[in-house]
CSV table of C-alpha atoms in Angstrom, one decimal:
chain,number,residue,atom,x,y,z
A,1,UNK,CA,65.7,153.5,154.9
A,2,UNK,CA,62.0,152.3,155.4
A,3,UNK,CA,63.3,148.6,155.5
A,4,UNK,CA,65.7,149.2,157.9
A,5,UNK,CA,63.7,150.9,160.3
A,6,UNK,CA,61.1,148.2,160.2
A,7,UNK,CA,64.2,145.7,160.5
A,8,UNK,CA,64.8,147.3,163.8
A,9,UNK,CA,61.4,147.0,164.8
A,10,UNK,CA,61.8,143.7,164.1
A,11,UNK,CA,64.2,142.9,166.5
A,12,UNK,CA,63.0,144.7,169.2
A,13,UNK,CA,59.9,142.5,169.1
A,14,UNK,CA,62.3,139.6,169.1
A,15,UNK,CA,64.2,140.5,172.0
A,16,UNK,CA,61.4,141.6,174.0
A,17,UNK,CA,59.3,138.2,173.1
A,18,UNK,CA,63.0,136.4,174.1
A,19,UNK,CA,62.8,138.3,177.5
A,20,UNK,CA,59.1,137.2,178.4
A,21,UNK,CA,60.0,133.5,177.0
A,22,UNK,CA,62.9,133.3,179.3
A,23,UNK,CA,60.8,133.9,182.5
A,24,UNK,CA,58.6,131.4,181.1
A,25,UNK,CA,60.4,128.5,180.3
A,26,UNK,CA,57.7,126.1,180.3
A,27,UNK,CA,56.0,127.1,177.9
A,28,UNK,CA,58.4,127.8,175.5
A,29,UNK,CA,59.4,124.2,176.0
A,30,UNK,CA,56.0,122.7,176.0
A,31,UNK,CA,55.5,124.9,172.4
A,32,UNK,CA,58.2,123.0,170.9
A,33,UNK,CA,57.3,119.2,172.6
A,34,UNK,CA,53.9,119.4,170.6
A,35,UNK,CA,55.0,120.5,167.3
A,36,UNK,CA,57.5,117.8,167.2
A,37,UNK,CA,54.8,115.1,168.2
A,38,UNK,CA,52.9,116.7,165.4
A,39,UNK,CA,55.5,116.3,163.1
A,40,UNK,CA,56.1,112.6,164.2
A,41,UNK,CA,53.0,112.3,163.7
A,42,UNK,CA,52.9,113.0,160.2
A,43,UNK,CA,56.5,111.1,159.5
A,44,UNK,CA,54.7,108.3,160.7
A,45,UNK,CA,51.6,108.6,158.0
A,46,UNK,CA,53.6,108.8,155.4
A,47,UNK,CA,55.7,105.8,156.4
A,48,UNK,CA,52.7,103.9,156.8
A,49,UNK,CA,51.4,104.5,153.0
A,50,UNK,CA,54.7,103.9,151.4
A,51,UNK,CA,54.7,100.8,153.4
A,52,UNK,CA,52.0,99.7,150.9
A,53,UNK,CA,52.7,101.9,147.9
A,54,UNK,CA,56.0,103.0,145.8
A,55,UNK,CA,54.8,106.4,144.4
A,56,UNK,CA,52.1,109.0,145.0
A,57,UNK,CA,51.0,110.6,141.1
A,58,UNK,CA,54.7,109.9,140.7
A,59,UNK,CA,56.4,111.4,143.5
A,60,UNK,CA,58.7,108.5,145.2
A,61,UNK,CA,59.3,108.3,148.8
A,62,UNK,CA,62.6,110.7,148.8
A,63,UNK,CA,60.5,113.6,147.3
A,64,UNK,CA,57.8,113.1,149.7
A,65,UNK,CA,60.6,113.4,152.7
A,66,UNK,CA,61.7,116.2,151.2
A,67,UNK,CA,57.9,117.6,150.3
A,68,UNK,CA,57.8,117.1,154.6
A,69,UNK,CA,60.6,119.0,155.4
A,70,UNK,CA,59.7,122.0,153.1
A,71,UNK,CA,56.4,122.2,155.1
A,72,UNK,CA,58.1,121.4,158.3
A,73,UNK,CA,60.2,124.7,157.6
A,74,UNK,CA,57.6,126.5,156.3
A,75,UNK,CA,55.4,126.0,159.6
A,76,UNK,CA,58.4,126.3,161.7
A,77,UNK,CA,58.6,129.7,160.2
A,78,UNK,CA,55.1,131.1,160.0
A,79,UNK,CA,54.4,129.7,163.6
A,80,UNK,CA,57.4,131.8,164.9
A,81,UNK,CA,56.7,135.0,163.7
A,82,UNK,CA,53.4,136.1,162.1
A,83,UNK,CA,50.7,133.1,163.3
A,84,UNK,CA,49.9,134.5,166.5
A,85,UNK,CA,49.3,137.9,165.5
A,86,UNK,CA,47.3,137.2,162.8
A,87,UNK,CA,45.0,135.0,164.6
A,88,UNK,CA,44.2,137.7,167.1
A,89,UNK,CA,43.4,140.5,164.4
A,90,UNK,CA,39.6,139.7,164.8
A,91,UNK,CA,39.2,139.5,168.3
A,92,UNK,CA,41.9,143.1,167.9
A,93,UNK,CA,38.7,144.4,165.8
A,94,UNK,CA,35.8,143.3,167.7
A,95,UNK,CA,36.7,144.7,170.9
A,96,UNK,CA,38.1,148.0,169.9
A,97,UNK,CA,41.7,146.8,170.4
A,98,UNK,CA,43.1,147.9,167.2
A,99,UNK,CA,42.6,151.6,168.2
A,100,UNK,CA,46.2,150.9,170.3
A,101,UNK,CA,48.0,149.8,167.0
A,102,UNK,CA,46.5,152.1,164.8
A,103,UNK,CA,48.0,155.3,167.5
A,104,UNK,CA,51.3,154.1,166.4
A,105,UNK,CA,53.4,155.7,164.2
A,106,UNK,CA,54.4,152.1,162.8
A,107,UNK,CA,52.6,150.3,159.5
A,108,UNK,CA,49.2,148.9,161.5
A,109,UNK,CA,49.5,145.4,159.9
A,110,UNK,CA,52.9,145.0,160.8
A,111,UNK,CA,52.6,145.9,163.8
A,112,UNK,CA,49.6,143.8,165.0
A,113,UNK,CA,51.0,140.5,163.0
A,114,UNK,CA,54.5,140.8,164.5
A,115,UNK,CA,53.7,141.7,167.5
A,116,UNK,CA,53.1,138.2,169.2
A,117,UNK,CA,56.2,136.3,168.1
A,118,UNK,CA,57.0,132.8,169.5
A,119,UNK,CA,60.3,131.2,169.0
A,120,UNK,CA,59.4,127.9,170.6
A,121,UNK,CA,58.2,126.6,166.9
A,122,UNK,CA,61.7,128.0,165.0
A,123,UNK,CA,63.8,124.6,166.7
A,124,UNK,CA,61.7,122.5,164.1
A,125,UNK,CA,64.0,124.1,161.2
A,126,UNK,CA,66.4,121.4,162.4
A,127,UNK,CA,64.7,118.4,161.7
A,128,UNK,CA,62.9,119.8,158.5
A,129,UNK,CA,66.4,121.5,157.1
A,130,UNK,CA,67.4,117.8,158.1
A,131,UNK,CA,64.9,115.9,156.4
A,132,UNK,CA,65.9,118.2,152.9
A,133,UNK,CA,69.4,117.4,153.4
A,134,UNK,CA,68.8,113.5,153.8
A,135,UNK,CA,66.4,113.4,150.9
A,136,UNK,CA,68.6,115.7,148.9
A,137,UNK,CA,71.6,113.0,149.5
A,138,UNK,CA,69.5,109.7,148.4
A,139,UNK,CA,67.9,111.4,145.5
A,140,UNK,CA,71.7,112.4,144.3
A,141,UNK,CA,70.7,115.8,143.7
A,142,UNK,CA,73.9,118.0,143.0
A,143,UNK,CA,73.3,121.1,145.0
A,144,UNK,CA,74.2,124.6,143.8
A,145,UNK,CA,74.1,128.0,144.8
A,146,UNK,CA,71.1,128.6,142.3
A,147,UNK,CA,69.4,125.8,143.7
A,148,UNK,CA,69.5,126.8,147.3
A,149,UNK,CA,68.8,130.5,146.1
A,150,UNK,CA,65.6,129.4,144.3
A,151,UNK,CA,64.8,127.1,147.0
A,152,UNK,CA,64.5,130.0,149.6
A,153,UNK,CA,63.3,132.3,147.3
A,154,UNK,CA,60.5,130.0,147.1
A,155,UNK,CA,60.1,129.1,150.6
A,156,UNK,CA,59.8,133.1,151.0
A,157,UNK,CA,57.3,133.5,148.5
A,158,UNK,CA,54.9,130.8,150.1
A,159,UNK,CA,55.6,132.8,153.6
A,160,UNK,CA,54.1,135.6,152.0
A,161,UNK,CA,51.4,134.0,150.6
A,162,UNK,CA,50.3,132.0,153.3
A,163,UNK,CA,50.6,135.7,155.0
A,164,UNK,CA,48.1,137.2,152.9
A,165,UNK,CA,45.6,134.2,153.0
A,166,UNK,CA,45.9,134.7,156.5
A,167,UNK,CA,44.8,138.4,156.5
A,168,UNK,CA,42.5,138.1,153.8
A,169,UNK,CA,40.1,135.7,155.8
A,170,UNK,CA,41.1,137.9,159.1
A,171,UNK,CA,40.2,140.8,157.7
A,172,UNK,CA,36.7,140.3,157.0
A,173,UNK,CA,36.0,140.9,160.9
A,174,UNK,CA,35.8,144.2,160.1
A,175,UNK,CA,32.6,143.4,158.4
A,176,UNK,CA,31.0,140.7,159.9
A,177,UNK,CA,31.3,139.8,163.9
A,178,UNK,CA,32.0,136.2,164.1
A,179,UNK,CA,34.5,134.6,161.3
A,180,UNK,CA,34.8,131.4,163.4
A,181,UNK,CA,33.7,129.0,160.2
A,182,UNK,CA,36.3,130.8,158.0
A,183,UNK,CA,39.0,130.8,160.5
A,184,UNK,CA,37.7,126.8,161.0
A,185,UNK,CA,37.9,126.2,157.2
A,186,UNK,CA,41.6,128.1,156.5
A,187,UNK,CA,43.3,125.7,159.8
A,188,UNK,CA,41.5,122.7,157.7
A,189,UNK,CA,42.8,123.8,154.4
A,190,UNK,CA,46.4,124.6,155.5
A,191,UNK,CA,46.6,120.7,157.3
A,192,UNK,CA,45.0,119.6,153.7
A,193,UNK,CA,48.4,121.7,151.9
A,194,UNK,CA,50.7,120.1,154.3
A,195,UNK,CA,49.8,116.9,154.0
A,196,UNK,CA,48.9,116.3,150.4
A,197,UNK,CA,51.5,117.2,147.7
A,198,UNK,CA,49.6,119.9,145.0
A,199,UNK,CA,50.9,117.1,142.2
A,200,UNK,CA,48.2,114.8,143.4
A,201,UNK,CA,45.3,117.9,141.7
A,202,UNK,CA,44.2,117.9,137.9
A,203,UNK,CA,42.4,119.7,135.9
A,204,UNK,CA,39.4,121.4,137.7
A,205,UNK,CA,41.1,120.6,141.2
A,206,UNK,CA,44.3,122.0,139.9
A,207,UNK,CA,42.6,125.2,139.2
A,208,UNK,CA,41.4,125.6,143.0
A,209,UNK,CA,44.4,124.5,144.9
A,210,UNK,CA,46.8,126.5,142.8
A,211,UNK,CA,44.8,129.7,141.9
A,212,UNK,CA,41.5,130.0,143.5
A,213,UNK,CA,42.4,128.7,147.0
A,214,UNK,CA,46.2,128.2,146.1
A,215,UNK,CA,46.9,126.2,149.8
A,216,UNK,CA,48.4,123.7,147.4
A,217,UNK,CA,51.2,125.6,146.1
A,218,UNK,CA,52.8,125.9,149.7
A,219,UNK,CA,54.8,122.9,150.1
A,220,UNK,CA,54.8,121.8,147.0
A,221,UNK,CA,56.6,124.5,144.9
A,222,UNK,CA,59.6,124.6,146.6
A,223,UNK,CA,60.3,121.1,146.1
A,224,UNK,CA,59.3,120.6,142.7
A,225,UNK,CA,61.7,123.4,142.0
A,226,UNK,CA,64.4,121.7,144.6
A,227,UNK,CA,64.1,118.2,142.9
A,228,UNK,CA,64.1,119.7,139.3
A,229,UNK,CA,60.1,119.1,138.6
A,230,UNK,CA,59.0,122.4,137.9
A,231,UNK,CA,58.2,123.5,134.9
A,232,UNK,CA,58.3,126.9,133.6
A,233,UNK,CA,54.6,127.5,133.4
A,234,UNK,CA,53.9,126.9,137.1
A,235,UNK,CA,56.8,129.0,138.1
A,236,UNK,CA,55.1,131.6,136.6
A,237,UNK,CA,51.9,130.8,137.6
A,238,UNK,CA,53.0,130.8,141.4
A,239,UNK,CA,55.0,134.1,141.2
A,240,UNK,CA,51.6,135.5,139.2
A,241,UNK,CA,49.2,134.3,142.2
A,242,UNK,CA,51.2,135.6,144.8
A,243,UNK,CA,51.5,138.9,143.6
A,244,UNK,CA,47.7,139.3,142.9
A,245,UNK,CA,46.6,138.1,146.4
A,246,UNK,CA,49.5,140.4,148.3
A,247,UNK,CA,47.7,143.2,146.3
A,248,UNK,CA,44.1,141.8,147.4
A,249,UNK,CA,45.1,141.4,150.6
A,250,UNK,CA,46.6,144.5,151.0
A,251,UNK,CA,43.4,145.9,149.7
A,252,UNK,CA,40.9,144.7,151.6
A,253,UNK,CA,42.9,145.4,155.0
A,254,UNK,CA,43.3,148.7,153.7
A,255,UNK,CA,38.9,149.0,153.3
A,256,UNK,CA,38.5,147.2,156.7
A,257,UNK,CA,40.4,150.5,158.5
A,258,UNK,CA,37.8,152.6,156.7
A,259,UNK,CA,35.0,150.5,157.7
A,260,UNK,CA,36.6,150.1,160.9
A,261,UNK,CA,34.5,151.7,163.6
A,262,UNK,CA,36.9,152.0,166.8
A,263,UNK,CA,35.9,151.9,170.6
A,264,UNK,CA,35.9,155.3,170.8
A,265,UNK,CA,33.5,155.6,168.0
């Protein structure tokens, strides 16, 4: 019943975000122009080094198409619904803001991370559900139920996880009044995930990217699992990490609203 009600929600923030896109055309379009020159961009790397090598640690140049898609969808995905409203949570905080959200008698972090949807960003699910499907057909891979199943179920996971990076680092405006560096230092380490598969880390490395500061997970994961490289152990691994920083996150939002000192105050 909970669910559903927030599903509502949900869609009610669509179709009013829709409504204000529509009068506003241009922007929506201009959205999407730059996050396909982005992602030209980075087709255009990659081409470039596998112009002079034939692997990276391994992975050949179908898997690192594929390893582009999954992160193509992923940002597609993350851009269009949650990004925005994250982002804003600090400035939300600072300037008393979040008194408005907190009134309502919806979940506060839902409401302020959902709030500020933009669909011009969801159009690059074509070209990245694309890029899968032409990688998926030179690798040979046999495609099955479970293996699309897995694969979203992993795609979701990394949204989540992504999520609660997001409002971990967002959160500590509660505390402190400028976060600027760490907002600086997440945008650099999410353009690191995406653009340098997680099979590339070892040993102390490893341990930072995949548990620590687990940005190299995102991408990754998903196609390992797709293209029949994951093992067992880092299945487990990534299910184990996400779990413990949905629960942190969660945590320390929850110890920001008690610190949280609003503009009535």
């Amino acid at each position: 019943m909970r669910f559903i009600k927030y599903l509502r929600f949900f869609c009610l923030l669509v179709k009013l975000k829709l409504n204000r896109q529509m009068m506003y055309s241009f922007n929506f379009w201009m959205v999407l122009f730059v996050d396909l020159s982005l992602f030209a961009i980075q087709i255009a790397v990659f081409s470039a080094i596998f112009l002079q090598v034939d692997t990276i640690n391994g992975w050949n140049r179908n898997q690192m198409i594929f390893f582009i898609g999954t992160f193509t969808i992923l940002d597609s995905i993350y851009m269009s619904t949650y990004f925005f409203g994250v982002i804003g949570i600090p400035d939300k905080i600072l300037t008393g803001k979040l008194d408005i959200y907190i009134s309502k008698p919806v979940n506060t972090l839902f409401f302020v991370s959902f709030e500020s949807i933009d669909l011009g960003s969801l159009l690059l699910l074509f070209p990245g559900i694309m890029m899968i499907t032409y990688s998926t057909a030179m690798m040979g891979i046999t495609v099955t139920v479970w293996g699309v199943l897995g694969y979203v179920f992993l795609i979701v996971l990394m949204l989540v996880l992504m999520f609660d990076l997001m409002i971990i680092i967002r959160s500590t405006a509660f505390w402190f009044t400028r976060i600027d560096s760490l907002s600086d230092f997440e945008n650099e380490m999410v353009n690191f995930s995406f653009r340098v598969p997680g099979v590339v880390f070892k040993g102390v490395s490893k341990l930072v990217f995949y548990v620590i500061l687990p940005y190299g997970l995102m991408a990754t994961i998903p196609t390992q699992f797709f293209t029949g490289l994951l093992d067992g152990w880092t299945c487990l691994l990534t299910i184990t990490v996400c779990f413990v920083f949905t629960l942190l996150s969660q945590r320390i939002w929850k110890l920001g609203l008690k610190h949280y000192g609003s503009a009535s105050s």
